[in-house]
Amino acid sequence: MAKEMIAMLLAGGQGSRLYALTQELAKPAVPFGGKYRIIDFPLSNCVNSGIDTVGILTQYQPLILNEYIGNGQPWDLDRLHGGVHVLPPYQKASGSDWYKGTANAIYQNISFIERYDPKYVIILSGDQICKQDYSDFLRFHKEKDAEFSVAVMEVPWEEASRFGLMVADENDKITEFQEKPKNPKSNLASMGIYIFNWDILKKYLEEDEADPNSENDFGNNIIPNLLRDQRRMYAYHFSGYWKDVGTISSLWEANMEILDPEHSGINLFDEEWKIFSRNSGMTGHKICAGAEVENSMITDGCRIKGKVRHSILFAGVKVEDGAVVEDAVVMGGTVIKAGAVVRHCIIAENVTIGENAVVGAMPTEEENGVATIGAGITVGDNAKIGPKAMINKNVEGGEEKW
Amino acid sequence: MVNTNTNALGIIFPNSYDALVPELVNVRLMASIPFASRYRLIDFILSSMTHADINNISVMVNNNYHSLMDHLDSGREWDLVRKNGGLHIFPPFAEKGSKPYNGRVGAMAGILEFLRDQREKYVVITDTNIVVNFDFKAMIQAHIESGADVTVAYNEQELPESFLKSESNDKGYYYTFGIEDGRITKIYVNSRKAGIQNFSMNMFVVERELLVDMINTAFVRGDEFFERDVLLPQLGRLNVHAFKYEGYVARICDMKSYFDENMKLLDEYNLDALFSGPAIYTKIHDDNPTRYIGSAKAENVMVADGCVIEGEVEDSILFRGVKVGKGAKVKNCVLMQGTVVEAGANVEYLIMDKNVTITAGKEMKGTNTFPVYIGKFQVV
């Protein structure tokens, strides 16, 4: 049975710029927004857009991600035909190889795609926070009779040189592609989300694989080759919320923006476009007598006795008496003990912050770092963690880390 | 084959004691009454059964059961989508001339063929007006070790005030036991006795084949109630054992106890007592986390996901998706799913059923001894 469009989700990246957070975790599995993981966003977008077949390409530290995806039921992707499939590199009669690049990862799964005989394939990236209707993107692709379309965002001109840019004419037809250019000719940044006609994609993947000098990358190889051959390429303008959360500071910022949906553009309180996730199954959260909670998001299983200001708390976080949590992202199961102060930081899952310890500091003009504590770490009583610190080993009581 | 399944099937009576809380069951039944910010009463029994590897469960719905069907769906949230067993919902089997049943005997008589065909050796029978994180494995083990014909769970507690005061039996029957050496020697029906009692939890373990025989005989005799008509007259002949439960128990016996049992969970000791065991599963709503905005204040509250709090909430239980507007004050309230307290409103000692709205600036107060209930979809 043929599918009109299936999705291939690139989730193999190491996310090395998230350092302590991705030591044992693929980037798409990084927790986000109180009860989600990053991958919930593209998966929910797929389901909400009517895509019921998704291949997830994994390579780096896939265990937690695999378990999280499971049979896909939380996203309604447990289907008789299609559904969600995790696709790690595998051994073939002709040999085996890691995924060498984004294009090679898809190339190695051509036979997976062909099982569904799709007309179109959408390539998604597992490191973005975005609510996007892919069916509208496909409508555009069909209207333009395109062979390849890419979703683009207008970015401020002064920042344009940080992005891969699409130069397009008044009909949105792409004429040129510039990868992080010094002199940008366009401010249309590629979001790394592509729709291909499957026959075209297959042809270019095979051609790319045959080229020993290729980096097997969509941005560096496939798109330039399509341009070279003057394929029908179009830029689809997207204007909703989109954030690449590939760095500590952008991840922190994207979390903070949830606290201000009136201005930041991402609204998780959207009955029409729910973001699905695997549920913690904990009881409602408890705000105890004497606690203070201000401008924050709090979810199931939390117990709050101290002060929480402008922060995101994930499932089962405990904030003990007299502790202060401010401008912080505190992930599931973490305990902030009595009198500890955590500010302007990201604390990963199942961390213990000891009594009266201090983590991070409110930003000043000279210093605006986001202190980061990796999963499962214990920070001893009275320890002090500076605002630039990146902690992935236990910190003894009273110790200072900068 | 590794035998991981407990050799028992479950039978749940979701309509038992509906008459005790007429307002709450106006649009539902006992089993689907919301409790503890994100659960419904049946979640506790179902989850306890699942954790005891009882995964062939029959729910004997009698009336007003649409909300329960919606809640249970396929049973997936409780891991009850199974090829062998799983969740069965049995509505009354109506034929021309058949009368609706009143008690367990009639209900189980309707599924005798099903019960005969099952393979489990034991049957566990329960109601749903009792909130427990119950260890059914321990109870079945005790049943086997004692060699009893029937084992009934009880706890030691005083009868609720409304039971002591009530002068008629029209709201149904409750049972207390006289026990000697673990054996039940007396069953008292609606005893109205003050002081600590051996109060039946209406949970039974019995061998399936014995149960089929008992029900068959009783139904032919025209009996209705399992405890009153089947166990009580046969106490001399049957070996009926008592299983004392010492864990946390919340019983819903009237509107006041519904309010009080919710509020009791604001005490961390009680909360831990009920929830520190295996997880209690419930239907997933995929709500986002709860948001506290601007000058919101929250103290001593239990809150589910999906709420937006801009006003002040104190000493209250908030279910999923509750909205409290700016300057609104909520104190000592149970606010069920989707209720809205608009800006500047002031409410105290209310039980607001689903999707109730208190419009801006309104003031409404019940009292500690008489919390006011507001029905589903009402706008005040």
XYZ file of C-alpha atoms in Angstrom, chain A residues 103-369:
267
model
C 22.517 12.002 3.049
C 24.300 8.713 3.632
C 21.974 7.936 6.540
C 18.995 8.188 4.190
C 20.890 6.335 1.437
C 21.451 3.379 3.743
C 17.700 3.200 4.341
C 16.480 3.392 0.770
C 14.973 -0.078 1.125
C 13.034 1.068 4.217
C 11.534 3.958 2.273
C 10.671 1.737 -0.684
C 8.608 -0.562 1.508
C 6.059 2.281 1.634
C 6.384 3.333 -1.994
C 5.936 7.030 -1.149
C 5.531 9.829 -3.652
C 7.188 12.336 -1.324
C 9.686 12.120 1.503
C 10.046 14.818 4.145
C 13.442 15.059 5.851
C 13.225 16.358 9.425
C 15.779 17.289 11.963
C 15.693 16.101 15.564
C 17.191 19.165 17.191
C 14.634 21.886 16.637
C 11.745 23.217 18.669
C 9.024 24.070 16.223
C 5.290 23.696 15.679
C 4.830 23.268 11.963
C 2.087 21.894 9.728
C 3.920 19.696 7.247
C 0.724 19.170 5.256
C 0.737 22.873 4.391
C 4.368 22.513 3.325
C 3.383 19.585 1.075
C 0.480 21.586 -0.397
C 3.028 24.267 -1.355
C 5.385 21.669 -2.816
C 2.596 20.260 -5.000
C 1.286 23.684 -6.032
C 4.734 24.685 -7.267
C 5.145 21.327 -8.984
C 8.486 21.248 -7.194
C 10.980 18.409 -7.131
C 12.570 19.726 -3.965
C 11.327 22.247 -1.404
C 13.000 23.579 1.670
C 11.389 25.347 4.618
C 13.007 28.718 5.244
C 12.779 31.362 7.945
C 13.502 35.032 7.499
C 16.345 35.928 9.849
C 17.760 39.392 10.638
C 20.280 40.394 7.955
C 23.050 40.926 10.485
C 22.731 37.289 11.601
C 22.255 35.843 8.116
C 25.872 34.790 7.689
C 25.470 32.196 10.479
C 23.006 30.190 8.385
C 22.671 28.210 5.192
C 20.832 30.712 2.962
C 18.453 30.208 0.046
C 18.360 32.880 -2.638
C 14.944 32.777 -4.304
C 13.074 34.736 -6.965
C 9.624 36.325 -6.607
C 8.013 32.926 -7.296
C 9.984 31.377 -4.423
C 12.093 29.465 -6.936
C 15.558 28.877 -5.533
C 18.383 30.201 -7.670
C 21.309 29.926 -5.351
C 22.389 28.369 -2.067
C 24.956 29.977 0.223
C 26.344 28.058 3.198
C 27.279 30.513 5.972
C 28.453 33.195 3.523
C 30.440 36.324 4.457
C 28.277 38.426 2.156
C 24.733 37.134 2.323
C 22.546 37.695 -0.747
C 19.452 36.579 1.110
C 18.063 36.413 4.623
C 16.109 33.195 4.051
C 17.708 30.638 6.353
C 17.228 26.941 5.649
C 15.492 25.173 8.550
C 16.959 21.844 7.445
C 13.479 20.548 6.646
C 13.090 19.289 3.075
C 10.401 17.715 0.935
C 11.679 15.661 -2.003
C 9.903 13.792 -4.730
C 11.078 10.311 -3.843
C 12.315 9.471 -7.350
C 14.486 12.602 -7.359
C 15.820 12.011 -3.860
C 16.704 8.411 -4.673
C 18.507 9.393 -7.856
C 20.617 12.028 -6.105
C 21.356 9.811 -3.117
C 22.694 7.120 -5.419
C 24.723 9.617 -7.392
C 26.106 11.122 -4.185
C 27.068 7.723 -2.829
C 29.043 6.999 -6.007
C 31.097 10.181 -5.505
C 34.100 9.296 -3.297
C 34.807 12.969 -2.591
C 31.355 13.730 -1.241
C 30.728 14.422 2.439
C 27.324 12.755 1.950
C 25.598 15.776 3.411
C 22.316 17.387 2.293
C 23.522 20.963 2.678
C 26.995 20.511 1.223
C 26.344 17.953 -1.514
C 22.757 17.078 -2.392
C 21.363 20.621 -2.581
C 24.324 21.981 -4.646
C 23.914 19.027 -7.034
C 20.209 19.746 -7.474
C 21.047 23.376 -8.224
C 23.727 22.347 -10.689
C 21.121 20.356 -12.605
C 18.591 23.198 -12.426
C 15.971 21.071 -10.709
C 12.635 22.638 -9.764
C 13.547 23.892 -6.286
C 11.354 26.106 -4.113
C 11.596 27.873 -0.776
C 8.603 27.523 1.578
C 8.303 30.449 3.958
C 7.656 29.528 7.567
C 6.940 32.257 10.079
C 5.989 30.414 13.283
C 8.191 29.622 16.236
C 11.410 27.849 15.324
C 14.462 27.398 17.444
C 17.583 25.364 16.970
C 18.457 24.166 20.467
C 21.932 22.944 19.656
C 23.743 24.968 22.315
C 23.401 25.325 26.064
C 22.420 28.961 25.815
C 19.840 28.429 23.046
C 18.377 25.452 24.929
C 18.085 27.521 28.087
C 16.602 30.417 26.170
C 14.037 28.257 24.363
C 12.904 26.866 27.720
C 12.563 30.360 29.158
C 10.545 31.472 26.150
C 7.852 28.955 27.058
C 7.194 31.080 30.124
C 6.220 33.975 27.898
C 4.052 32.548 25.102
C 2.392 35.939 24.631
C 5.648 37.273 23.188
C 7.881 34.384 22.212
C 5.514 32.653 19.810
C 5.536 29.065 21.049
C 2.303 28.196 22.723
C 2.122 24.787 24.337
C -1.465 25.442 25.457
C -2.769 24.708 21.990
C -5.623 22.191 21.939
C -5.465 22.146 18.140
C -1.789 21.259 17.975
C -0.905 19.180 21.004
C 2.639 18.134 21.630
C 2.527 14.497 22.715
C 5.022 12.837 24.990
C 5.570 9.722 27.050
C 3.970 10.414 30.393
C 5.677 10.237 33.784
C 2.614 8.741 35.459
C 3.241 10.694 38.654
C 0.601 12.359 40.832
C -0.294 16.021 40.550
C 2.402 18.360 41.811
C 2.345 19.675 45.344
C 3.049 23.251 46.389
C 3.513 23.125 50.150
C 2.630 25.735 52.738
C 5.252 28.478 52.838
C 6.442 27.829 49.275
C 6.550 30.596 46.681
C 6.008 30.012 43.000
C 6.210 32.811 40.498
C 6.032 32.778 36.712
C 6.964 29.147 36.345
C 5.905 25.891 34.745
C 5.542 22.940 37.052
C 4.451 19.417 36.234
C 3.420 16.114 37.812
C 5.321 14.717 40.746
C 7.028 17.972 41.814
C 7.127 18.908 45.483
C 7.863 22.556 46.159
C 8.712 23.874 49.605
C 11.192 26.620 48.708
C 11.036 29.498 46.239
C 10.694 28.976 42.506
C 10.880 31.976 40.214
C 10.787 32.093 36.432
C 11.791 28.467 36.030
C 10.822 25.241 34.300
C 10.565 22.183 36.524
C 10.238 18.685 35.035
C 8.441 15.690 36.525
C 9.306 14.744 40.090
C 11.602 17.649 40.959
C 11.861 18.366 44.668
C 12.690 21.840 45.965
C 13.250 21.650 49.711
C 12.718 24.249 52.437
C 14.545 27.513 51.947
C 15.973 26.522 48.562
C 15.805 29.099 45.777
C 15.346 28.253 42.091
C 15.451 31.157 39.674
C 15.749 31.396 35.884
C 16.536 27.706 35.951
C 15.707 24.617 33.893
C 15.545 21.676 36.296
C 15.009 18.265 34.694
C 13.147 15.206 35.984
C 13.831 13.627 39.347
C 16.329 16.231 40.512
C 16.415 17.211 44.179
C 17.381 20.716 45.294
C 18.120 20.348 48.987
C 17.367 22.769 51.788
C 18.971 26.177 51.498
C 20.561 25.527 48.094
C 20.410 28.326 45.543
C 20.312 27.574 41.819
C 20.119 30.385 39.312
C 20.388 30.883 35.560
C 21.341 27.272 34.899
C 20.367 23.941 33.409
C 20.321 20.991 35.801
C 19.872 17.626 34.088
C 17.901 14.600 35.280
C 18.300 12.899 38.674
C 20.829 15.377 40.047
C 21.171 16.067 43.755
C 22.139 19.608 44.755
C 23.360 19.464 48.363
C 22.264 21.653 51.235
C 23.244 25.297 50.933
C 25.116 24.644 47.682
C 25.141 27.435 45.104
C 24.815 26.774 41.378
C 25.157 29.531 38.763
C 24.459 33.209 39.204
C 22.205 35.828 37.703
C 23.884 37.320 34.623
C 25.929 40.482 34.856
C 27.453 42.545 32.078
C 30.710 40.619 32.185
C 29.301 37.181 32.856
C 26.120 35.658 31.463
C 27.002 31.958 31.354
